[in-house]
Coordinates of C-alpha atoms in Angstrom, one line a residue:
M1 CA -5.9 -21.6 16.9
S2 CA -6.0 -23.0 20.4
I3 CA -8.5 -22.2 22.8
L4 CA -5.5 -21.5 25.4
S5 CA -4.6 -18.4 22.5
R6 CA -7.5 -16.6 23.7
P7 CA -7.3 -13.3 25.2
E8 CA -8.8 -14.0 28.5
F9 CA -6.1 -16.8 29.3
H10 CA -3.1 -14.2 28.8
N11 CA -4.4 -10.8 29.7
E12 CA -5.4 -10.1 33.2
E13 CA -7.8 -7.0 32.2
A14 CA -9.4 -9.3 29.6
A15 CA -10.1 -12.2 32.1
Y16 CA -11.8 -9.7 34.9
A17 CA -14.1 -8.6 31.7
Y18 CA -14.7 -12.3 31.2
V19 CA -15.5 -13.0 34.5
E20 CA -17.6 -9.9 35.0
A21 CA -19.7 -11.1 31.9
R22 CA -20.6 -14.3 33.5
V23 CA -21.0 -13.3 36.9
W24 CA -23.0 -10.1 36.3
A25 CA -24.8 -11.8 33.4
N26 CA -27.7 -9.4 34.6
G27 CA -25.8 -6.5 35.2
R28 CA -23.3 -5.1 37.9
V29 CA -23.9 -5.6 41.7
C30 CA -22.3 -4.2 44.5
P31 CA -21.3 -7.4 46.7
H32 CA -21.6 -5.0 49.9
C33 CA -25.2 -3.5 49.8
G34 CA -27.0 -5.1 46.4
E35 CA -26.9 -1.8 44.5
T36 CA -27.3 -2.0 40.8
E37 CA -27.4 1.3 39.6
R38 CA -25.1 3.6 41.1
T39 CA -21.7 2.1 40.5
G40 CA -18.9 3.4 38.5
K41 CA -15.6 2.0 37.5
L42 CA -12.2 3.3 38.8
G43 CA -9.8 4.0 36.3
G44 CA -6.5 5.8 38.3
K45 CA -3.1 4.8 37.5
S46 CA -2.9 3.2 41.1
T47 CA -6.4 1.6 40.8
R48 CA -6.2 -2.4 40.8
I49 CA -7.6 -3.9 37.8
G50 CA -11.6 -4.5 37.6
T51 CA -12.3 -2.0 40.8
Y52 CA -15.6 -0.3 40.9
K53 CA -17.1 2.1 43.5
C54 CA -20.9 1.9 44.9
Y55 CA -21.9 5.5 45.5
Q56 CA -24.8 3.9 47.4
C57 CA -22.7 2.2 50.5
R58 CA -19.3 4.3 49.4
K59 CA -17.3 1.2 49.2
P60 CA -15.1 -0.1 46.5
F61 CA -15.4 -3.8 45.0
T62 CA -14.5 -6.3 42.6
V63 CA -16.0 -9.1 40.7
K64 CA -14.0 -11.3 43.1
I65 CA -15.7 -10.4 46.1
G66 CA -17.8 -13.1 47.3
T67 CA -16.5 -15.7 45.0
I68 CA -13.7 -18.2 45.1
F69 CA -11.5 -15.6 44.0
E70 CA -11.8 -13.5 47.0
A71 CA -8.4 -12.5 48.8
S72 CA -6.5 -14.2 46.1
H73 CA -3.3 -12.7 44.9
V74 CA -3.3 -15.0 41.8
P75 CA -3.6 -13.3 38.5
M76 CA -7.6 -13.9 37.3
N77 CA -6.0 -15.1 33.7
L78 CA -4.1 -17.8 35.8
W79 CA -7.2 -18.8 37.4
L80 CA -9.2 -18.9 34.1
Q81 CA -6.4 -21.3 32.8
A82 CA -6.9 -23.7 35.9
I83 CA -10.7 -23.6 35.7
Y84 CA -10.3 -24.6 31.9
L85 CA -7.6 -27.4 32.7
M86 CA -10.0 -28.9 35.4
S87 CA -13.2 -28.8 33.1
A88 CA -11.2 -30.1 30.2
S89 CA -9.4 -32.8 31.8
K90 CA -12.0 -35.9 31.7
K91 CA -10.0 -37.8 34.8
G92 CA -9.0 -34.7 36.4
I93 CA -5.4 -32.9 36.9
S94 CA -3.4 -32.9 39.6
S95 CA -2.2 -30.2 41.9
N96 CA 1.4 -30.9 40.8
Q97 CA 0.6 -30.7 37.3
L98 CA -1.3 -27.5 37.6
H99 CA 1.8 -26.1 39.9
R100 CA 4.1 -26.9 36.7
T101 CA 1.6 -25.7 34.1
L102 CA 0.4 -22.4 36.0
G103 CA 4.0 -21.6 37.6
V104 CA 2.6 -21.0 40.8
T105 CA 3.5 -22.9 44.0
L106 CA 2.4 -26.2 45.0
K107 CA 0.4 -24.9 47.8
T108 CA -1.5 -22.3 45.6
A109 CA -2.1 -24.9 43.0
W110 CA -3.8 -27.4 45.7
F111 CA -5.7 -24.6 47.1
M112 CA -7.0 -23.1 43.8
S113 CA -7.9 -26.5 42.6
H114 CA -10.3 -27.2 45.9
R115 CA -11.6 -23.5 45.4
I116 CA -12.4 -24.5 41.8
R117 CA -14.1 -28.0 43.0
E118 CA -16.2 -25.9 45.1
A119 CA -17.7 -23.9 42.3
M120 CA -18.2 -27.2 40.5
R121 CA -20.3 -28.4 43.4
D122 CA -24.3 -28.6 42.9
D123 CA -26.2 -27.6 45.8
T124 CA -29.7 -28.3 44.4
I125 CA -31.7 -31.3 45.9
G126 CA -34.1 -33.4 44.1
G127 CA -35.0 -33.4 40.1
F128 CA -33.8 -37.2 39.5
G129 CA -36.4 -39.2 37.7
A130 CA -38.7 -36.2 37.4
G131 CA -41.7 -37.0 35.1
G132 CA -41.1 -40.9 35.8
G133 CA -37.5 -41.1 34.6
A134 CA -35.1 -44.0 35.5
V135 CA -32.6 -43.6 38.1
E136 CA -29.5 -45.6 38.7
V137 CA -28.0 -46.0 42.1
D138 CA -25.1 -47.6 43.6
E139 CA -22.4 -47.4 46.2
T140 CA -18.4 -47.5 45.5
F141 CA -15.5 -47.7 47.6
I142 CA -12.4 -45.7 47.8
G143 CA -9.1 -45.0 49.8
R144 CA -9.4 -45.8 53.4
E145 CA -11.5 -44.5 56.4
P146 CA -9.6 -42.8 58.6
G147 CA -8.6 -44.9 62.0
T148 CA -9.2 -48.0 60.3
K149 CA -6.6 -51.0 59.2
P150 CA -6.6 -52.7 55.9
G151 CA -8.7 -55.7 56.0
R152 CA -11.2 -57.7 53.8
A153 CA -14.3 -56.6 51.9
Y154 CA -15.0 -52.9 51.9
H155 CA -15.7 -52.0 55.6
H156 CA -12.1 -50.3 56.2
K157 CA -12.9 -47.9 52.9
M158 CA -14.5 -44.7 52.3
K159 CA -18.0 -45.2 51.1
V160 CA -19.7 -43.2 48.6
V161 CA -23.5 -43.4 47.2
S162 CA -24.1 -42.2 43.8
L163 CA -27.1 -41.5 41.9
V164 CA -27.2 -41.1 37.5
D165 CA -30.4 -39.9 36.1
R166 CA -30.6 -41.9 32.8
E167 CA -32.6 -39.1 30.8
T168 CA -30.7 -36.3 31.8
G169 CA -27.3 -37.7 32.2
R170 CA -27.0 -35.7 35.7
A171 CA -24.9 -37.5 38.3
K172 CA -24.8 -36.8 42.2
S173 CA -22.6 -38.4 44.9
I174 CA -22.5 -38.3 48.8
V175 CA -20.0 -39.4 51.0
V176 CA -21.5 -41.8 53.6
D177 CA -20.3 -43.3 56.9
K178 CA -22.3 -46.6 56.8
L179 CA -24.2 -48.4 54.2
T180 CA -27.4 -48.9 56.1
I181 CA -31.0 -48.2 55.6
A182 CA -31.0 -45.1 57.7
A183 CA -28.4 -43.3 56.0
I184 CA -29.5 -44.6 52.2
A185 CA -33.1 -43.7 52.8
P186 CA -32.9 -39.8 53.4
I187 CA -30.2 -39.4 50.2
L188 CA -32.9 -41.4 47.9
R189 CA -35.9 -39.4 49.4
E190 CA -34.3 -36.0 48.9
N191 CA -33.2 -36.3 45.6
I192 CA -35.3 -38.6 43.8
A193 CA -38.9 -38.0 42.5
R194 CA -41.4 -40.5 43.8
E195 CA -42.7 -41.2 39.9
A196 CA -39.2 -42.2 39.2
T197 CA -38.2 -45.7 38.2
L198 CA -35.2 -46.9 40.6
Y199 CA -32.6 -49.2 39.4
T200 CA -30.4 -50.8 42.0
D201 CA -28.4 -54.0 42.6
E202 CA -29.6 -56.7 45.2
A203 CA -28.2 -54.8 48.4
L204 CA -30.3 -54.9 51.3
H205 CA -29.8 -51.2 51.9
Y206 CA -32.1 -50.3 48.7
R207 CA -35.1 -52.9 49.2
K208 CA -37.0 -50.7 51.8
P209 CA -36.3 -47.4 50.7
G210 CA -37.1 -48.3 47.0
K211 CA -40.6 -49.0 47.9
A212 CA -41.2 -45.2 47.9
F213 CA -40.8 -45.1 44.3
A214 CA -42.9 -46.0 41.3
A215 CA -41.0 -48.8 40.7
H216 CA -37.8 -50.5 41.8
G217 CA -36.0 -52.9 39.5
V218 CA -33.3 -55.1 41.0
V219 CA -30.3 -56.8 39.3
E220 CA -28.6 -59.5 40.9
H221 CA -25.0 -59.4 40.6
G222 CA -24.4 -62.3 42.9
K223 CA -26.2 -64.3 40.7
D224 CA -24.0 -63.2 37.7
E225 CA -27.0 -61.0 36.3
Y226 CA -26.2 -58.1 35.2
V227 CA -28.9 -56.8 32.6
R228 CA -32.6 -57.9 32.4
G229 CA -34.2 -56.0 30.0
D230 CA -33.9 -52.2 31.1
V231 CA -33.0 -53.2 34.7
H232 CA -29.2 -52.7 35.1
T233 CA -26.7 -50.4 36.5
N234 CA -24.0 -50.4 34.1
T235 CA -24.7 -46.5 33.3
I236 CA -23.6 -45.8 37.1
E237 CA -20.7 -48.2 36.7
G238 CA -19.2 -46.3 34.1
F239 CA -19.5 -43.2 36.3
F240 CA -17.5 -45.1 38.8
S241 CA -15.0 -46.5 36.0
I242 CA -14.2 -42.8 35.2
F243 CA -14.1 -41.8 38.9
K244 CA -11.7 -44.7 39.7
R245 CA -9.3 -44.0 37.0
G246 CA -9.2 -40.4 37.8
M247 CA -8.5 -40.8 41.8
K248 CA -6.2 -43.8 41.3
G249 CA -4.2 -42.7 38.4
V250 CA -4.2 -38.7 38.5
Y251 CA -5.1 -38.0 42.3
Q252 CA -3.6 -41.4 43.8
H253 CA -4.7 -40.2 47.4
C254 CA -7.4 -38.2 49.2
G255 CA -8.6 -37.8 53.0
K256 CA -12.2 -38.3 53.6
K257 CA -12.4 -34.5 54.7
H258 CA -11.9 -33.6 51.0
L259 CA -13.7 -36.9 49.2
H260 CA -17.0 -34.9 48.9
R261 CA -15.2 -32.1 46.7
Y262 CA -13.7 -34.6 44.6
M263 CA -17.1 -36.2 43.9
A264 CA -18.5 -32.9 42.9
E265 CA -15.5 -32.4 40.5
F266 CA -16.3 -35.8 38.9
D267 CA -20.2 -35.2 39.2
F268 CA -19.7 -31.9 37.5
R269 CA -17.8 -33.3 34.4
Y270 CA -20.2 -36.1 34.2
S271 CA -23.3 -33.7 34.3
N272 CA -21.9 -31.6 31.5
R273 CA -20.1 -34.0 29.4
A274 CA -19.3 -34.1 25.6
A275 CA -22.3 -36.6 25.1
L276 CA -24.7 -34.2 26.4
D277 CA -23.6 -31.5 23.8
V278 CA -21.4 -29.7 26.4
S279 CA -18.2 -28.6 24.9
D280 CA -14.9 -28.1 26.9
I281 CA -15.2 -24.1 27.0
L282 CA -18.6 -24.2 27.7
R283 CA -18.1 -26.4 30.5
A284 CA -15.3 -24.0 32.0
D285 CA -18.1 -21.3 31.8
I286 CA -20.8 -23.3 33.6
A287 CA -18.2 -24.0 36.4
L288 CA -17.2 -20.0 36.3
R289 CA -21.0 -19.2 36.8
G290 CA -20.7 -21.4 39.8
V291 CA -18.2 -19.3 41.8
V292 CA -20.5 -16.7 43.6
G293 CA -21.2 -17.6 47.1
K294 CA -18.5 -20.4 47.3
R295 CA -15.6 -19.0 49.1
L296 CA -13.5 -21.6 50.5
T297 CA -10.7 -20.2 53.2
Y298 CA -7.4 -22.3 53.7
A299 CA -8.6 -23.1 57.2
Q300 CA -11.6 -24.7 55.9

């Protein structure tokens, strides 16, 4: 049976129950006052699906409040379909495709996809290379910086610095304005453990920051050197290849103000990929657990 045949993808009440079981895994919580005990489900004929009342602050609430679903009129089962499709598509799924598949407007599909990317965003800092692991760092270029004209090399393109932990498989990407020591050093310092081994190419902006770690292996691409024992950046190049295929083949265009969310989407799928024993449905569940506190308005 197809995964998309499951009840929560077709029945809104089942969808609410599915979301509640994951968002309120440790018990129902009133989002207004934090009450966990004195709450009850409302069951009147005119009551909206999934509505509860808090008998501490006397306010009604649903699992949507304080999440990416808040103030959305899209049925919850369609939200679950969208989360699953975005989580299961290795190179992403366009807003146009979501619009056609879900039967919502293009504007709604676009807004839904950005809110789901917010749920996928990992706000944790540090942890890369903990315990003396190996971390690869490299930069890539995409699209065009606002206000610039096309030119040679990469100066007119948007710039992204990414980290991949070889041991855990975790990836994290940060959009930067310039590739300088002043921009790169804080990113490495905040995210990589001091006992880690850093692997980069020969770019000068990695040389000085690399001295802060236990070891810094450099592979010189300019001299046609790509592997020297354990020293290489092939893992992160593989991550970039998936990212570039998705951005060029599926999304095709992205403005700089939204690039960090697209990077969060590709980071999320890479950090929770099948090679790490994460199935499509588990990946969607992990994204669902990240919906709390990530409300995104259209104006934002």
